[in-house]
mmCIF file of C-alpha atoms and ligand atoms in Angstrom:
data_model
loop_
_atom_site.group_PDB
_atom_site.id
_atom_site.type_symbol
_atom_site.label_atom_id
_atom_site.label_comp_id
_atom_site.label_asym_id
_atom_site.label_seq_id
_atom_site.Cartn_x
_atom_site.Cartn_y
_atom_site.Cartn_z
ATOM 1 C CA MET Y 1 16.573 -98.604 22.879
ATOM 2 C CA ILE Y 2 19.226 -98.126 20.197
ATOM 3 C CA LEU Y 3 22.570 -96.927 21.586
ATOM 4 C CA VAL Y 4 25.308 -95.928 19.146
ATOM 5 C CA CYS Y 5 28.929 -95.574 20.263
ATOM 6 C CA GLY Y 6 30.392 -93.230 17.684
ATOM 7 C CA GLY Y 7 32.791 -90.491 16.726
ATOM 8 C CA ILE Y 8 35.098 -89.952 13.776
ATOM 9 C CA LYS Y 9 38.389 -90.862 15.436
ATOM 10 C CA GLY Y 10 39.915 -94.258 16.102
ATOM 11 C CA GLY Y 11 41.194 -95.334 19.486
ATOM 12 C CA ILE Y 12 38.850 -93.145 21.561
ATOM 13 C CA GLY Y 13 36.995 -96.005 23.256
ATOM 14 C CA LYS Y 14 33.942 -96.583 21.041
ATOM 15 C CA SER Y 15 34.330 -100.370 21.097
ATOM 16 C CA THR Y 16 35.215 -100.401 24.802
ATOM 17 C CA VAL Y 17 32.047 -98.496 25.665
ATOM 18 C CA ALA Y 18 29.888 -100.529 23.236
ATOM 19 C CA ILE Y 19 31.086 -103.892 24.561
ATOM 20 C CA ASN Y 20 30.717 -102.918 28.204
ATOM 21 C CA MET Y 21 27.255 -101.410 27.681
ATOM 22 C CA ALA Y 22 26.038 -104.501 25.781
ATOM 23 C CA ILE Y 23 27.278 -106.896 28.474
ATOM 24 C CA ILE Y 24 26.006 -104.880 31.431
ATOM 25 C CA ARG Y 25 22.621 -104.442 29.734
ATOM 26 C CA ALA Y 26 22.406 -108.171 29.009
ATOM 27 C CA SER Y 27 23.336 -108.941 32.625
ATOM 28 C CA GLU Y 28 20.163 -107.078 33.642
ATOM 29 C CA GLY Y 29 18.150 -109.722 31.822
ATOM 30 C CA LYS Y 30 17.659 -107.790 28.574
ATOM 31 C CA ASP Y 31 17.879 -109.392 25.150
ATOM 32 C CA VAL Y 32 20.701 -107.391 23.554
ATOM 33 C CA LEU Y 33 21.949 -107.185 19.963
ATOM 34 C CA LEU Y 34 25.492 -105.894 19.447
ATOM 35 C CA VAL Y 35 25.969 -104.545 15.920
ATOM 36 C CA ASP Y 36 29.522 -104.298 14.625
ATOM 37 C CA ALA Y 37 29.469 -101.579 11.954
ATOM 38 C CA ASP Y 38 33.247 -101.128 11.856
ATOM 39 C CA ASP Y 39 35.431 -102.711 9.140
ATOM 40 C CA GLN Y 40 38.057 -103.358 11.804
ATOM 41 C CA GLU Y 41 35.606 -105.731 13.485
ATOM 42 C CA SER Y 42 36.848 -105.210 17.059
ATOM 43 C CA ALA Y 43 33.406 -105.944 18.521
ATOM 44 C CA SER Y 44 33.125 -109.175 16.482
ATOM 45 C CA ASP Y 45 36.628 -110.326 17.429
ATOM 46 C CA PHE Y 46 35.838 -109.535 21.050
ATOM 47 C CA THR Y 47 32.621 -111.555 20.853
ATOM 48 C CA ILE Y 48 34.420 -114.584 19.368
ATOM 49 C CA MET Y 49 36.855 -114.483 22.285
ATOM 50 C CA ARG Y 50 34.022 -113.979 24.751
ATOM 51 C CA ASN Y 51 32.112 -116.954 23.393
ATOM 52 C CA GLU Y 52 35.224 -119.103 23.855
ATOM 53 C CA THR Y 53 35.900 -117.782 27.379
ATOM 54 C CA LEU Y 54 32.295 -118.354 28.437
ATOM 55 C CA SER Y 55 31.546 -121.495 26.400
ATOM 56 C CA ASP Y 56 30.715 -123.495 29.550
ATOM 57 C CA LYS Y 57 28.511 -120.655 30.856
ATOM 58 C CA GLY Y 58 26.270 -120.341 27.828
ATOM 59 C CA GLY Y 59 28.384 -118.010 25.677
ATOM 60 C CA ALA Y 60 28.492 -114.258 25.237
ATOM 61 C CA GLY Y 61 25.047 -113.491 26.645
ATOM 62 C CA TYR Y 62 24.092 -111.270 23.704
ATOM 63 C CA THR Y 63 23.742 -111.709 19.943
ATOM 64 C CA ALA Y 64 26.300 -110.101 17.621
ATOM 65 C CA VAL Y 65 26.026 -109.249 13.922
ATOM 66 C CA LYS Y 66 28.147 -107.347 11.409
ATOM 67 C CA LEU Y 67 26.446 -104.682 9.290
ATOM 68 C CA HIS Y 68 27.797 -102.071 6.896
ATOM 69 C CA GLY Y 69 26.614 -98.988 5.035
ATOM 70 C CA ALA Y 70 22.900 -98.429 4.582
ATOM 71 C CA ALA Y 71 22.106 -101.826 6.159
ATOM 72 C CA VAL Y 72 23.037 -100.282 9.506
ATOM 73 C CA ARG Y 73 19.761 -98.384 9.163
ATOM 74 C CA THR Y 74 17.493 -100.847 7.363
ATOM 75 C CA ASP Y 75 18.521 -104.051 9.156
ATOM 76 C CA VAL Y 76 18.729 -102.384 12.567
ATOM 77 C CA LEU Y 77 15.183 -101.032 12.159
ATOM 78 C CA LYS Y 78 13.989 -104.579 11.426
ATOM 79 C CA LEU Y 79 16.066 -106.237 14.159
ATOM 80 C CA ALA Y 80 15.265 -103.639 16.838
ATOM 81 C CA THR Y 81 11.715 -105.011 17.129
ATOM 82 C CA LYS Y 82 13.137 -108.435 18.046
ATOM 83 C CA TYR Y 83 15.468 -107.253 20.822
ATOM 84 C CA ASP Y 84 15.066 -105.206 23.972
ATOM 85 C CA ASP Y 85 18.145 -103.136 23.128
ATOM 86 C CA VAL Y 86 20.586 -102.648 20.268
ATOM 87 C CA VAL Y 87 24.148 -101.390 20.788
ATOM 88 C CA ILE Y 88 25.998 -100.278 17.641
ATOM 89 C CA ASP Y 89 29.790 -99.943 17.480
ATOM 90 C CA VAL Y 90 30.819 -97.825 14.479
ATOM 91 C CA GLY Y 91 34.181 -97.186 12.831
ATOM 92 C CA GLY Y 92 36.249 -94.097 13.502
ATOM 93 C CA ARG Y 93 35.397 -92.209 10.335
ATOM 94 C CA ASP Y 94 32.505 -90.321 8.789
ATOM 95 C CA THR Y 95 31.089 -93.264 6.847
ATOM 96 C CA ALA Y 96 27.710 -94.225 5.417
ATOM 97 C CA GLY Y 97 27.489 -96.702 8.308
ATOM 98 C CA GLN Y 98 28.027 -94.000 10.921
ATOM 99 C CA ARG Y 99 25.391 -91.758 9.307
ATOM 100 C CA ALA Y 100 22.992 -94.691 9.028
ATOM 101 C CA ALA Y 101 23.555 -95.467 12.733
ATOM 102 C CA LEU Y 102 22.894 -91.810 13.623
ATOM 103 C CA SER Y 103 19.634 -91.907 11.712
ATOM 104 C CA VAL Y 104 18.240 -94.729 13.894
ATOM 105 C CA ALA Y 105 19.919 -93.975 17.238
ATOM 106 C CA ASN Y 106 17.993 -93.057 20.354
ATOM 107 C CA VAL Y 107 21.239 -92.322 22.158
ATOM 108 C CA TYR Y 108 24.559 -91.471 20.474
ATOM 109 C CA VAL Y 109 27.604 -91.352 22.730
ATOM 110 C CA VAL Y 110 30.980 -90.029 21.608
ATOM 111 C CA PRO Y 111 34.015 -90.732 23.802
ATOM 112 C CA PHE Y 112 36.947 -88.326 23.623
ATOM 113 C CA LEU Y 113 40.454 -88.427 25.046
ATOM 114 C CA PRO Y 114 42.015 -85.599 27.055
ATOM 115 C CA ALA Y 115 45.550 -86.157 25.791
ATOM 116 C CA SER Y 116 45.053 -85.840 22.059
ATOM 117 C CA PHE Y 117 41.961 -83.681 22.410
ATOM 118 C CA ASP Y 118 40.767 -82.710 18.998
ATOM 119 C CA VAL Y 119 38.154 -79.942 18.957
ATOM 120 C CA TRP Y 120 37.832 -80.082 15.205
ATOM 121 C CA SER Y 121 36.696 -83.703 15.117
ATOM 122 C CA LEU Y 122 34.203 -83.146 17.943
ATOM 123 C CA GLU Y 123 32.816 -80.093 16.112
ATOM 124 C CA LYS Y 124 32.516 -82.154 12.955
ATOM 125 C CA VAL Y 125 30.597 -84.811 14.900
ATOM 126 C CA GLY Y 126 28.372 -81.970 16.156
ATOM 127 C CA THR Y 127 27.570 -81.116 12.548
ATOM 128 C CA LEU Y 128 26.741 -84.768 11.796
ATOM 129 C CA ILE Y 129 24.403 -84.775 14.801
ATOM 130 C CA GLU Y 130 22.740 -81.542 13.667
ATOM 131 C CA GLU Y 131 22.089 -83.085 10.249
ATOM 132 C CA ALA Y 132 20.779 -86.318 11.775
ATOM 133 C CA LYS Y 133 18.418 -84.420 14.084
ATOM 134 C CA ALA Y 134 16.657 -82.995 11.034
ATOM 135 C CA PHE Y 135 15.049 -86.409 10.499
ATOM 136 C CA ASN Y 136 15.728 -88.127 13.841
ATOM 137 C CA GLU Y 137 14.229 -85.550 16.199
ATOM 138 C CA GLN Y 138 14.363 -87.664 19.374
ATOM 139 C CA LEU Y 139 18.126 -88.242 19.087
ATOM 140 C CA TYR Y 140 19.960 -87.724 22.394
ATOM 141 C CA ALA Y 141 23.611 -87.027 21.582
ATOM 142 C CA CYS Y 142 26.305 -86.785 24.216
ATOM 143 C CA CYS Y 143 30.050 -87.004 24.712
ATOM 144 C CA MET Y 144 32.163 -88.228 27.618
ATOM 145 C CA LEU Y 145 35.793 -88.200 28.623
ATOM 146 C CA ASN Y 146 37.634 -91.502 28.255
ATOM 147 C CA ARG Y 147 41.085 -92.467 29.521
ATOM 148 C CA ALA Y 148 40.942 -89.496 31.844
ATOM 149 C CA ASP Y 149 44.249 -88.714 33.536
ATOM 150 C CA SER Y 150 44.410 -89.241 37.263
ATOM 151 C CA GLN Y 151 46.011 -85.847 37.709
ATOM 152 C CA GLY Y 152 46.762 -82.613 35.914
ATOM 153 C CA LYS Y 153 44.639 -79.999 34.200
ATOM 154 C CA GLU Y 154 44.062 -81.808 30.912
ATOM 155 C CA ASN Y 155 40.728 -83.407 31.885
ATOM 156 C CA ALA Y 156 39.186 -80.126 32.985
ATOM 157 C CA GLU Y 157 40.463 -78.295 29.921
ATOM 158 C CA ALA Y 158 39.154 -80.920 27.504
ATOM 159 C CA ALA Y 159 35.819 -81.089 29.362
ATOM 160 C CA GLU Y 160 35.430 -77.314 29.209
ATOM 161 C CA ILE Y 161 35.942 -77.273 25.449
ATOM 162 C CA ALA Y 162 33.623 -80.274 25.002
ATOM 163 C CA GLN Y 163 30.889 -78.409 26.881
ATOM 164 C CA SER Y 164 31.021 -75.617 24.316
ATOM 165 C CA ILE Y 165 30.431 -77.898 21.301
ATOM 166 C CA PRO Y 166 26.921 -77.425 19.885
ATOM 167 C CA HIS Y 167 24.370 -80.251 19.460
ATOM 168 C CA MET Y 168 26.066 -82.523 22.013
ATOM 169 C CA ILE Y 169 25.523 -82.799 25.749
ATOM 170 C CA TYR Y 170 28.650 -83.182 27.841
ATOM 171 C CA LEU Y 171 28.154 -86.069 30.286
ATOM 172 C CA ASP Y 172 30.205 -85.793 33.452
ATOM 173 C CA THR Y 173 30.754 -89.554 33.566
ATOM 174 C CA PRO Y 174 34.451 -89.992 32.732
ATOM 175 C CA LEU Y 175 36.266 -93.309 32.465
ATOM 176 C CA GLY Y 176 39.762 -93.195 33.884
ATOM 177 C CA ASN Y 177 42.805 -94.474 32.041
ATOM 178 C CA ARG Y 178 42.838 -97.890 33.735
ATOM 179 C CA LYS Y 179 44.527 -101.154 32.852
ATOM 180 C CA ALA Y 180 41.359 -102.978 33.913
ATOM 181 C CA PHE Y 181 39.561 -101.777 30.756
ATOM 182 C CA ARG Y 182 42.322 -103.193 28.561
ATOM 183 C CA ASN Y 183 42.749 -106.400 30.564
ATOM 184 C CA ALA Y 184 39.028 -107.109 30.579
ATOM 185 C CA ALA Y 185 38.767 -106.574 26.800
ATOM 186 C CA ALA Y 186 41.731 -108.883 26.215
ATOM 187 C CA GLN Y 187 39.883 -111.678 28.063
ATOM 188 C CA GLY Y 188 36.515 -111.178 26.398
ATOM 189 C CA LEU Y 189 35.038 -109.660 29.545
ATOM 190 C CA ALA Y 190 33.308 -106.474 30.626
ATOM 191 C CA VAL Y 191 35.260 -104.573 33.268
ATOM 192 C CA THR Y 192 32.518 -105.520 35.754
ATOM 193 C CA GLU Y 193 33.379 -109.200 35.223
ATOM 194 C CA LEU Y 194 37.168 -108.921 35.577
ATOM 195 C CA LYS Y 195 38.839 -110.666 38.517
ATOM 196 C CA PRO Y 196 40.342 -109.203 40.574
ATOM 197 C CA GLN Y 197 37.954 -106.295 40.226
ATOM 198 C CA ASP Y 198 39.046 -102.705 39.796
ATOM 199 C CA PRO Y 199 36.356 -100.997 41.918
ATOM 200 C CA LYS Y 200 37.023 -97.560 40.407
ATOM 201 C CA ALA Y 201 36.652 -98.838 36.853
ATOM 202 C CA VAL Y 202 33.468 -100.705 37.811
ATOM 203 C CA LYS Y 203 31.996 -97.616 39.457
ATOM 204 C CA GLU Y 204 32.793 -95.477 36.402
ATOM 205 C CA ILE Y 205 31.302 -97.867 33.855
ATOM 206 C CA ILE Y 206 28.146 -98.424 35.937
ATOM 207 C CA THR Y 207 27.688 -94.655 36.295
ATOM 208 C CA LEU Y 208 27.987 -94.282 32.526
ATOM 209 C CA TYR Y 209 25.586 -97.195 31.988
ATOM 210 C CA LYS Y 210 22.974 -95.615 34.253
ATOM 211 C CA HIS Y 211 23.184 -92.325 32.390
ATOM 212 C CA LEU Y 212 23.013 -93.836 28.910
ATOM 213 C CA PHE Y 213 20.166 -96.249 29.697
ATOM 214 C CA ASN Y 214 18.466 -93.794 32.029
ATOM 215 C CA VAL Y 215 18.182 -96.319 34.854
HETATM 216 N N1 ADP B 301 39.428 -96.128 29.868
HETATM 217 C C1 ADP B 301 40.401 -96.834 29.312
HETATM 218 N N2 ADP B 301 41.527 -97.129 30.021
HETATM 219 C C2 ADP B 301 42.528 -97.834 29.444
HETATM 220 N N3 ADP B 301 42.539 -98.287 28.191
HETATM 221 C C3 ADP B 301 41.435 -98.025 27.436
HETATM 222 C C4 ADP B 301 40.325 -97.300 27.937
HETATM 223 N N4 ADP B 301 39.406 -97.196 26.955
HETATM 224 C C5 ADP B 301 39.907 -97.829 25.886
HETATM 225 N N5 ADP B 301 41.129 -98.326 26.156
HETATM 226 C C6 ADP B 301 42.017 -99.065 25.239
HETATM 227 O O1 ADP B 301 42.327 -98.180 24.166
HETATM 228 C C7 ADP B 301 42.351 -98.890 22.935
HETATM 229 C C8 ADP B 301 41.342 -98.248 21.975
HETATM 230 O O2 ADP B 301 40.036 -98.416 22.507
HETATM 231 P P1 ADP B 301 38.823 -98.852 21.574
HETATM 232 O O3 ADP B 301 37.629 -99.005 22.459
HETATM 233 O O4 ADP B 301 39.197 -100.014 20.720
HETATM 234 O O5 ADP B 301 38.674 -97.540 20.674
HETATM 235 P P2 ADP B 301 37.888 -97.310 19.298
HETATM 236 O O6 ADP B 301 36.821 -98.352 19.203
HETATM 237 O O7 ADP B 301 37.333 -95.920 19.405
HETATM 238 O O8 ADP B 301 38.901 -97.404 18.199
HETATM 239 C C9 ADP B 301 42.027 -100.335 23.256
HETATM 240 O O9 ADP B 301 43.256 -101.023 23.388
HETATM 241 C C10 ADP B 301 41.325 -100.253 24.603
HETATM 242 O O10 ADP B 301 41.485 -101.422 25.383
HETATM 243 MG MG1 MG B 302 36.435 -99.678 17.685
#
């Protein structure tokens, strides 16, 4: 399966979701390719750190490549036959790479934040999805709340608006705003691998994983 973590804003959790999904999938014994399609190269930097952290345990556990522009379509189509699953992390803009990723995705997941909730950008992503579905009919596109607040009305308000956006399914699988996600990333780890564990963060990411990979 080809999973794309997308959206046209930076700092919404695309790389966090991509990295965690790739690692959890690989931990299930799957051969996973992580494609970094973002100029900022967060997924590649993360993988370098991960390979160092886990050098005595066989390295990252997945293969990582950088791809840009139209190659995100052409190379991914070629590589997808060699891997069980491909996870693509795209940049936070409407780029050729993001459109190319949408054209090959089976699942496209768009995180959004409650605090700086931006209906316009989610609607614009909806339009991108609508266009992609014209030639990628099986595309399953969804959005989910990231860095959800532990209290207050903001989550519910953002979720309600997200549910009204066309062409995108709202997944009720939020990730809370938790230090564990940041700490894990800083160490080259998935949040499931962090010690000491944050059980809430682990539960949230596993719930999201099960939805996205339909397991
Ligand atoms: N659920 C979360 N809780 C706390 N921090 C988070 C969470 N998700 C992401 N972050 C942090 O927010 C920042 C932006 O996330 P990132 O995944 O890099 O976003 P993007 O790839 O969309 O630009 C990173 O520092 C990341 O560690
Ligand atoms: Mg990123």
